[in-house]
Coordinates of C-alpha atoms and ligand atoms in Angstrom, one line a residue:
X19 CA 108.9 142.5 93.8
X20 CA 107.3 145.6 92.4
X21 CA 108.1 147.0 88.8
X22 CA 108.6 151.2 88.9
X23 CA 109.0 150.7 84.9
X24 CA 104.8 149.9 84.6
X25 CA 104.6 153.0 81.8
X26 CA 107.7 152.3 80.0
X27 CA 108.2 150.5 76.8
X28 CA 108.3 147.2 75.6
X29 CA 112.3 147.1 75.6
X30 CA 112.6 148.7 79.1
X31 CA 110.2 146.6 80.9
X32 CA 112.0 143.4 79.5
X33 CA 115.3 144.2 81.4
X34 CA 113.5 146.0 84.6
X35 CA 110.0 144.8 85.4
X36 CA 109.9 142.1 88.1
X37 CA 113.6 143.0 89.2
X38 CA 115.6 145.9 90.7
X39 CA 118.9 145.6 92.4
X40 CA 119.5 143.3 95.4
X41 CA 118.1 144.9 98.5
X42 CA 121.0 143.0 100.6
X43 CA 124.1 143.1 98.3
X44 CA 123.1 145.2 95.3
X45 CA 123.2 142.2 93.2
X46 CA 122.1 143.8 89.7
X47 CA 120.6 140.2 87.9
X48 CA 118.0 138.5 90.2
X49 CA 119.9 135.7 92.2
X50 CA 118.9 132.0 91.3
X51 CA 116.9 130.9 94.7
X52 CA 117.8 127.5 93.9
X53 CA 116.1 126.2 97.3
X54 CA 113.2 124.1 97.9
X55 CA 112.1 125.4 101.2
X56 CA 112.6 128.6 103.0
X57 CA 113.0 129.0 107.0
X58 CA 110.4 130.6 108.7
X59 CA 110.1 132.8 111.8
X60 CA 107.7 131.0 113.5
X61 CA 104.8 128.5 112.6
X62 CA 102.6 130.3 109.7
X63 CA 104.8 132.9 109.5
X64 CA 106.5 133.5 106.3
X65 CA 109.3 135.9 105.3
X66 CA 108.2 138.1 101.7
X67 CA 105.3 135.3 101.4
X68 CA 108.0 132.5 101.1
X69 CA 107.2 129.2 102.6
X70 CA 108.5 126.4 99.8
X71 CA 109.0 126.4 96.2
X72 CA 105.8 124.9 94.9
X73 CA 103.8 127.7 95.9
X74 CA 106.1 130.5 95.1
X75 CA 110.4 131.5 94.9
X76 CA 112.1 134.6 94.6
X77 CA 113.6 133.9 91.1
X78 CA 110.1 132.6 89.9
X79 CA 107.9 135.9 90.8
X80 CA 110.8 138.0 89.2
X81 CA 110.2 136.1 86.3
X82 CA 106.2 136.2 86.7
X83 CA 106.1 139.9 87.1
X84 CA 108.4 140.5 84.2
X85 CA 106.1 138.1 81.2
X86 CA 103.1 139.5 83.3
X87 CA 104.5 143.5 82.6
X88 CA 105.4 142.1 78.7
X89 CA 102.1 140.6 77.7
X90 CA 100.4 143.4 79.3
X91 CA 98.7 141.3 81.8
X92 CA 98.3 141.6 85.8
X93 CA 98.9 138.0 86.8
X94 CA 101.6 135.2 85.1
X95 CA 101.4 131.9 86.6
X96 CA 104.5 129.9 85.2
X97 CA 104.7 126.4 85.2
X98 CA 107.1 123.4 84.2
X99 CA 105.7 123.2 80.1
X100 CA 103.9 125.0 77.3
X101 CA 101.1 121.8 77.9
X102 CA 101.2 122.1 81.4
X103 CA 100.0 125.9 81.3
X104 CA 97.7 125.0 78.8
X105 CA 96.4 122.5 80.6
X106 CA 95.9 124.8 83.8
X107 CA 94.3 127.5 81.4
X108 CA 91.5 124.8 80.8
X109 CA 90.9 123.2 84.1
X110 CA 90.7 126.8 85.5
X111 CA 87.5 126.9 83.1
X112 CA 85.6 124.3 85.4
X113 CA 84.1 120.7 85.7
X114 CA 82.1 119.7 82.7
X115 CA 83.5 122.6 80.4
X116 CA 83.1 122.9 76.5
X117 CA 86.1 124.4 74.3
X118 CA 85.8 125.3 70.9
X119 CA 89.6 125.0 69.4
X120 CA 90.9 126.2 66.1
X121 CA 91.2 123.0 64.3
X122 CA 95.2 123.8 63.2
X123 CA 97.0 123.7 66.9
X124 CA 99.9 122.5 67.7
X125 CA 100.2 118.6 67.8
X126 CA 100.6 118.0 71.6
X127 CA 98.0 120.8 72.3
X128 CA 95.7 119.0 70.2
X129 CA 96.6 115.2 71.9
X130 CA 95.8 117.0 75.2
X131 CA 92.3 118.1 74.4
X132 CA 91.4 115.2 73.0
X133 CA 93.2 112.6 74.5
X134 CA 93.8 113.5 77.8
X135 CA 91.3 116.4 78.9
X136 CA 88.4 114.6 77.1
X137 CA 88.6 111.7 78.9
X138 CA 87.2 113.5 81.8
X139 CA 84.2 115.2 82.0
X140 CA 85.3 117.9 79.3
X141 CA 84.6 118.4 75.8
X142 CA 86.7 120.1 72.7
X143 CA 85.3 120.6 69.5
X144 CA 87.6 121.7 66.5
X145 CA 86.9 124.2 64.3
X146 CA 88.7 126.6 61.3
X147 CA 88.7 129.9 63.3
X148 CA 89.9 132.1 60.2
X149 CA 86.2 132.8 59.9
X150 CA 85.1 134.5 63.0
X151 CA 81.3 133.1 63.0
X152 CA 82.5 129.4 61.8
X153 CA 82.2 128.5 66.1
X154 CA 78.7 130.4 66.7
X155 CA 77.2 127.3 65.4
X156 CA 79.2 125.0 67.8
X157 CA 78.2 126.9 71.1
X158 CA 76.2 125.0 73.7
X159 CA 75.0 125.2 76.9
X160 CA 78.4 124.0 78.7
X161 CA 80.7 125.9 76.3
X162 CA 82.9 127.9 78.2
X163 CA 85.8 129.2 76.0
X164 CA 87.5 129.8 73.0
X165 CA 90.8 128.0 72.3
X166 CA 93.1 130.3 69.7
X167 CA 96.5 129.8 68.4
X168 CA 97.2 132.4 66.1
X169 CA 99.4 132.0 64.2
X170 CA 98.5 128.3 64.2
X171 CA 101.1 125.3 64.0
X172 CA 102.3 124.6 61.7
X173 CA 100.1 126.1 58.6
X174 CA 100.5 130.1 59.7
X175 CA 96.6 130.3 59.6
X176 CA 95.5 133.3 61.4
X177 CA 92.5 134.0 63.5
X178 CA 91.0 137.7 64.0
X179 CA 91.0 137.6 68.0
X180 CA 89.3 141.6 68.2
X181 CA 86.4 140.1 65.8
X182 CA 86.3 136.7 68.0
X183 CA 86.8 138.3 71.4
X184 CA 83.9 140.5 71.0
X185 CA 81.5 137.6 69.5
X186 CA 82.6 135.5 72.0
X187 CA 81.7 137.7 74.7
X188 CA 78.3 138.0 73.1
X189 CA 78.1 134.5 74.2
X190 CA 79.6 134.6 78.0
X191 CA 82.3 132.7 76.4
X192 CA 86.2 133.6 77.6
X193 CA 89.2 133.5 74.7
X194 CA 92.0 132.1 75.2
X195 CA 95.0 132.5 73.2
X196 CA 98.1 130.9 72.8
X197 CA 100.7 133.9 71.3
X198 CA 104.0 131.4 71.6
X199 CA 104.7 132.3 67.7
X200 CA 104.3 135.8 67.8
X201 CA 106.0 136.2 71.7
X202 CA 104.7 139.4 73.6
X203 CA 106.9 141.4 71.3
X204 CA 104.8 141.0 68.4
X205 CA 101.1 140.4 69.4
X206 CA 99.2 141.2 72.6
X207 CA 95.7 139.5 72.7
X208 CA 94.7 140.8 76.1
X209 CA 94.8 144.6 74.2
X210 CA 92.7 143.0 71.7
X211 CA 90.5 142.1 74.0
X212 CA 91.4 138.2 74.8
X213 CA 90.7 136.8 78.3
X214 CA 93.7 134.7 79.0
X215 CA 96.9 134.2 77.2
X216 CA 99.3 131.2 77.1
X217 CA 102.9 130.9 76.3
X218 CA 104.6 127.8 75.9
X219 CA 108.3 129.9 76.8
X220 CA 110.5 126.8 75.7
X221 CA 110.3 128.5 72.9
X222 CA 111.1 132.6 71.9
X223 CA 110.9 133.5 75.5
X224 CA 113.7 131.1 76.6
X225 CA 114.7 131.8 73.1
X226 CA 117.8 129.2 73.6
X227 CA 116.7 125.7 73.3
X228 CA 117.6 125.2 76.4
X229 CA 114.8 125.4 78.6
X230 CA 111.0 124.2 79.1
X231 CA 108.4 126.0 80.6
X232 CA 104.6 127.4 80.1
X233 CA 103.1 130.8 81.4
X234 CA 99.7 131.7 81.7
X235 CA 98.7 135.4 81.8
X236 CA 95.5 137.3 82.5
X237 CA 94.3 140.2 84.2
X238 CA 91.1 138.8 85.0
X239 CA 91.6 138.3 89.2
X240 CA 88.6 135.2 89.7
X241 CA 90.3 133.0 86.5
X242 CA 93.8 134.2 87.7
X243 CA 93.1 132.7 90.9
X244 CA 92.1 129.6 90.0
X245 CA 95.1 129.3 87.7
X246 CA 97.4 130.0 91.0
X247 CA 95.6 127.7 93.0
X248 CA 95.7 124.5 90.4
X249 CA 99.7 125.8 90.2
X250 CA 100.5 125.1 93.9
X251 CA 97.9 121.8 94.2
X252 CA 99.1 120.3 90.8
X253 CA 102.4 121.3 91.7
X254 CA 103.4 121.6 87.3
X255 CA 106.0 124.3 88.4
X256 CA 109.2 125.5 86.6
X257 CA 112.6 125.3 88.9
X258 CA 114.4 127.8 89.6
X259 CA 117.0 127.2 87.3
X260 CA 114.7 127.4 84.3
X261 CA 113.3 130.5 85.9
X262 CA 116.4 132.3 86.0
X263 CA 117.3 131.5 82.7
X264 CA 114.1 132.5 81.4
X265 CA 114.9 135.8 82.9
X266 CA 117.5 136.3 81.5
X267 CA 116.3 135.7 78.0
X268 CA 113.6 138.3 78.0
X269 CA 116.1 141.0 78.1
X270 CA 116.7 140.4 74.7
X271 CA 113.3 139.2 73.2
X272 CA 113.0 142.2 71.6
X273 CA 116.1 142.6 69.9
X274 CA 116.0 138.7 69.2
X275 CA 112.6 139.3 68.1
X276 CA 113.2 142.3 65.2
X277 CA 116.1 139.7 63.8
X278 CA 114.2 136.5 63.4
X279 CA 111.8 138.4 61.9
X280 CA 113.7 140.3 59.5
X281 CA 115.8 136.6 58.6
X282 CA 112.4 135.3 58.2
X283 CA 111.1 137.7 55.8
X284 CA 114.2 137.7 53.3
X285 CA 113.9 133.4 54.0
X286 CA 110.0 133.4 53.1
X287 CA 110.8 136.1 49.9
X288 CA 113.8 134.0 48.7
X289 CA 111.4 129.9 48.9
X290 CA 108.6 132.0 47.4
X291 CA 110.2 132.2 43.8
X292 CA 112.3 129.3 44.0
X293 CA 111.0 126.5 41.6
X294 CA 111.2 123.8 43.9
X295 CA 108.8 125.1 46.2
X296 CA 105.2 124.7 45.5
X297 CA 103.7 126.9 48.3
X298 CA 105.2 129.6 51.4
X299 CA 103.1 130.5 54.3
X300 CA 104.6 133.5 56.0
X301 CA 102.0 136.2 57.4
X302 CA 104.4 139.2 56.2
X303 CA 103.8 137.8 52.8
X304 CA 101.3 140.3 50.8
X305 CA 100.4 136.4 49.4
X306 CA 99.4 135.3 52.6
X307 CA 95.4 135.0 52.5
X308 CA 94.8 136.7 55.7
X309 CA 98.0 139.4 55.1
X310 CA 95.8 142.4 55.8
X311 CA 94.4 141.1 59.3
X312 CA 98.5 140.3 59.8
X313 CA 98.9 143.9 59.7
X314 CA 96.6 145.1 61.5
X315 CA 96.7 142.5 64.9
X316 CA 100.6 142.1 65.0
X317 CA 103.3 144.4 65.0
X318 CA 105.7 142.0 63.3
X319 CA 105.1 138.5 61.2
X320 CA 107.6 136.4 63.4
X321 CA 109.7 134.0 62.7
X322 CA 108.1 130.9 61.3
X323 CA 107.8 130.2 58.0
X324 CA 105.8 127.1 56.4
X325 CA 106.5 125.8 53.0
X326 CA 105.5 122.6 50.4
X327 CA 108.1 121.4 48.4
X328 CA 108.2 119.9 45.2
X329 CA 107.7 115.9 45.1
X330 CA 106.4 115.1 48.4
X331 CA 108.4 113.3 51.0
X332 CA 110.6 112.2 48.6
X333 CA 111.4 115.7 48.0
X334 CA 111.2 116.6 51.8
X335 CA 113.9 114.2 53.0
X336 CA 116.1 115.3 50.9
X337 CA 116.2 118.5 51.6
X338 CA 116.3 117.4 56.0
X339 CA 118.9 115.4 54.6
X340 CA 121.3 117.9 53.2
X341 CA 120.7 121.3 55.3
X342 CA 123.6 122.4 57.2
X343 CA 122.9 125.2 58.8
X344 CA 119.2 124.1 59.9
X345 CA 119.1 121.7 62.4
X346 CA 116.4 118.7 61.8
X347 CA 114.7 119.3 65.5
X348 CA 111.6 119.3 66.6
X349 CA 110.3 123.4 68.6
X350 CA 111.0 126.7 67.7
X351 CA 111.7 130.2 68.8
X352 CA 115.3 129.5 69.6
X353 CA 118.8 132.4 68.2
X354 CA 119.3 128.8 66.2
X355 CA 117.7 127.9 62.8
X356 CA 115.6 124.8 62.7
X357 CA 114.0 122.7 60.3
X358 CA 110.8 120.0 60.8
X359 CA 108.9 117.9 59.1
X360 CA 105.5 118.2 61.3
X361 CA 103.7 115.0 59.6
X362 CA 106.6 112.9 60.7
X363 CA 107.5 114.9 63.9
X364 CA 105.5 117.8 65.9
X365 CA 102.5 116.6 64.7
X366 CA 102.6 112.9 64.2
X367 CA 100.1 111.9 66.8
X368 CA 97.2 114.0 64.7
X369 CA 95.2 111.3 62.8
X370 CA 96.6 111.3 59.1
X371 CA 92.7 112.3 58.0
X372 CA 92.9 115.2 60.1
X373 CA 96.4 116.3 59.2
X374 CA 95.2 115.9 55.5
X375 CA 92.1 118.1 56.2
X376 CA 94.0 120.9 57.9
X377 CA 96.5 120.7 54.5
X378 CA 99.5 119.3 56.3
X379 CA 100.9 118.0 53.7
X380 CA 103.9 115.3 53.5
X381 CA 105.8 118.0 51.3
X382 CA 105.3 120.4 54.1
X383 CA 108.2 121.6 56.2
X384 CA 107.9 124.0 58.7
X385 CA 111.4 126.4 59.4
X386 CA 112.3 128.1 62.7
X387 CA 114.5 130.8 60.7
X388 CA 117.4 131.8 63.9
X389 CA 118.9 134.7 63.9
X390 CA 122.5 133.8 62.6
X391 CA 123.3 135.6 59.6
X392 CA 120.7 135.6 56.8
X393 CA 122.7 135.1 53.7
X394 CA 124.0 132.2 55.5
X395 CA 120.5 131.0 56.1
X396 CA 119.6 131.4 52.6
X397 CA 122.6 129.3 51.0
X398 CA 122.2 126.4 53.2
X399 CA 118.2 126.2 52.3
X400 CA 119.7 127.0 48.4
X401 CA 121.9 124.0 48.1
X402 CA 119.3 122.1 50.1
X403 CA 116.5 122.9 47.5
X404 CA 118.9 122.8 44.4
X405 CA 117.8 120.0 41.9
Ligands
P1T528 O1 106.6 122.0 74.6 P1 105.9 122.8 75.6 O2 106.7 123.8 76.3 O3 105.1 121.9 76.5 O4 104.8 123.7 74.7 C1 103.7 123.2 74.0 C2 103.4 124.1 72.9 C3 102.3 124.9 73.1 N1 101.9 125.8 72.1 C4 102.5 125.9 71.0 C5 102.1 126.8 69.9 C6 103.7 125.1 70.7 O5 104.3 125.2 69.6 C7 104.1 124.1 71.7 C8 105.2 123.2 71.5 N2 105.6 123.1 70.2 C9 106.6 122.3 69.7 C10 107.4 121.6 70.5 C11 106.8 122.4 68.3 O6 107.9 121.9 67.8 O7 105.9 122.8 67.6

C-alpha cells in the first residue's frame, strides 16, 4: 500500500501514509486482518504478496509504511517488543559483531546486550556517549556499530548523533539509535545522519498503555533486508490487533506529542524550585548540561522528566506513596501520567555499582508527565512533595 502524501508534513503523513480508503468497500480506517493465513490462487501464488501472517498482513504493512513515512525512513520492520526490534537491529549486524553502547540505556536493553546477546559470539562495550570521541578508543577490529539512546533512560543524557554519525562513519562503523523518548515527532536520526533507528512503540507511538511492540527503521536496503529476513525466520512479530491499534495512535502523535511536552516543561519548571528536590533533568531546561545540543538536534524536549529528591528512598517512597494522579508503573509515553522508581523497577537488573556510576540514584524518580491537565499534574506532584 503506497503513500501519495510522501512530500507532506509531519501531521499529514500520520493520518494518510500507509493507508487510503478501502479499495473494495471504501472503508476509511485500515481494516484489522485479524487472520493467520491467507488463501492462495494456486501453489506459490500469492494475492498482494500475502501468504501468512509471519511474513507479512495487510494491517501490519499499513502500519510499516506509516512509522517508515514518520521517521523518514524507507523500510520499518515491526515486531512483537521494543527488545525484540532491538534485538533484530543487532543480529542484522552479523556473527561475531562488536557494539559500543551508551553506558545509560534502558534496563532491559542493557540485560539484553549483556546477558543474552553476549553469550553468543557478540560483544558490547559501554561507554558515556555525551562526548563524541569517548568510543574512538573502544573501536576494534570486529566493531560494527554504535548503540545510541538519546535521550538516555532514565538520566536524560544526551548524545550528539550528527557529531557521532560522522566519526563513526570514519570508522566503517553504522549508528543506531533508539528515538522511543523523543518519538518521530521530535527527533529524526536518520536526517542527522544515523543508519538505523529503533522504537520500542509500547510506548508514545501506541501512546495508550495498551499495547507492545518494536519497529526498526532504515533506509539502507542490504541492513533492511536482513532485518526482514530475521523478522519472518525469528517470527518476533506484532498481531494484528496491536497493529491496528498502533495505527490508529499515530494519527495523533503529534498532537499528543506538543501536549506532553508542553505538561512536561511547566512539571520540570515547577520540581526545579521546589525545596524538596535536589536535582531535575529535563533537556528543555536552560540547566540541562547539554541544553544547547537539545536545541539544535530535537524539535521538542519530550515528555520525560528525571528528578532526585530530598532524603533518598526514604524520601522517594513517600512521595510513590501519596501521588494520585501519577500512576506508580513501570514504561512511558502513554496520554496517562506515570511515576517510577528505576533503581527499584525499570532498571533493577543493572548491577547496583553500575547504576551508582551512571548516577542513578535511590532518590531518583523518573516521571512520564501525560497529557491530562497540567495544573492537575502539578498539585498531585505538590502535595506529594510537601513536607
Ligand atoms: O518494552 P519494550 O517494548 O520491549 O521496549 C523496550 C525499550 C526499548 N527502548 C527504550 C528506550 C525503552 O524505554 C524500552 C522499554 N522501557 C520501559 C519499559 C521503561 O519503563 O523504561
Amino acid at each position: 500500500m503506497k503513500s501519495k502524501t510522501g512530500e507532506h508534513r509531519f501531521e499529514t503523513r500520520a493520518i494518510h501514509a500507509g493507508q487510503r480508503p478501502d479499495p473494495t468497500n471504501g472503508a476509511v480506517v485500515v481494516p484489522l486482518y485479524q487472520t493467520s493465513t491467507f488463501a492462495q490462487p494456486a501453489p506459490g501464488v500469492m494475492r498482494d504478496g500475502y501468504d501468512y501472517s509471519r511474513a507479512d498482513n495487510p494491517t501490519r504493512r499499513a502500519l510499516e509504511h506509516n512509522l517508515a513515512s514518520l521517521e523518514g525512513a524507507t523500510h520499518g520492520i515491526c515486531f512483537g517488543s521494543g527488545c525484540a526490534a532491538t534485538s533484530a537491529a543487532v543480529q542484522a549486524l552479523g556473527a561475531g559483531a562488536h557494539v559500543i553502547s551508551f553506558d545509560d540505556v534502558y534496563g532491559g536493553t542493557r540485560r539484553l546486550f549483556s546477558r543474552v546477546m553476549a553469550h553468543d559470539d557478540r560483544s558490547f562495550t559501554f561507554c558515556d556517549l555525551v562526548d563524541p570521541d569517548a568510543f574512538l578508543e573502544h573501536v576494534r577490529p570486529e566493531t560494527k556499530a554504535l548503540w545510541i539512546e538519546t535521550p538516555t533512560n532514565p538520566t536524560l543524557k544526551l548524545a550528539d548523533i550528527a557529531a557521532i554519525s560522522a566519526r563513526a562513519h570514519e570508522k566503517g562503523l553504522r549508528v543506531i539509535v533508539d528515538n522511543t523518548f523523543m518519538s518521530p515527532y521530535f527527533q529524526n536520526p536518520l536526517a542527522l545522519g544515523a543508519d538505523a533507528v529503533v522504537h520500542s512503540c509500547t510506548k508514545y507511538i501506541g501512546g495508550h498503555s495498551d499495547l507492545v511492540m518494536g519497529v526498526v527503521m532504515t533506509s539502507d536496503d542490504a541492513y533492511a533486508e536482513k532485518v526482514r529476513f530475521l523478522q519472518l525466520s525469528v517470527g518476533a512479530v506484532p498481531g494484528p490487533m496491536d497493529c491496528w491499534l498502533a495505527l490508529r495512535s499515530t494519527k495523533t502523535l503529534a498532537v499528543r506529542m506538543e501536549r506532553h511536552a508542553a505538561n512536561a516543561a511547566a512539571v520540570a519548571e515547577f520540581l526545579e524550585g521546589h525545596p524538596a528536590v535536589k536535582a531535575v533533568a529535563y533537556p528543555g531546561l536552560p540547566s540541562h548540561p547539554q541544553y544547547a545540543l537539545a536545541q539544535r538536534q530535537m524539535s521538542g524536549f519530550g515528555g520525560m522528566i528525571t528528578l532526585v529528591v530530598d532524603g533518598g528512598l526514604e524520601a522517594a517512597r513517600r512521595v510513590l506513596d501519596r501521588v494520585q494522579i501519577f500512576t506508580l508503573a513501570e514504561s512511558l509515553g502513554g496520554v496517562e501520567s506515570l511515576i517510577e522508581h528505576p533503581g527499584l523497577m525499570t532498571h533493577a537488573s543493572v548491577p547496583p555499582e553500575v547504576r551508582a556510576e551512571l548516577g542513578i540514584d535511590d532518590g531518583l524518580l523518573r516521571l512520564s508527565v501525560g497529557i491530562e491537565h497540567v495544573d492537575d499534574l502539578i498539585a498531585d506532584l505538590k502535595q506529594a512533595l510537601a513536607g
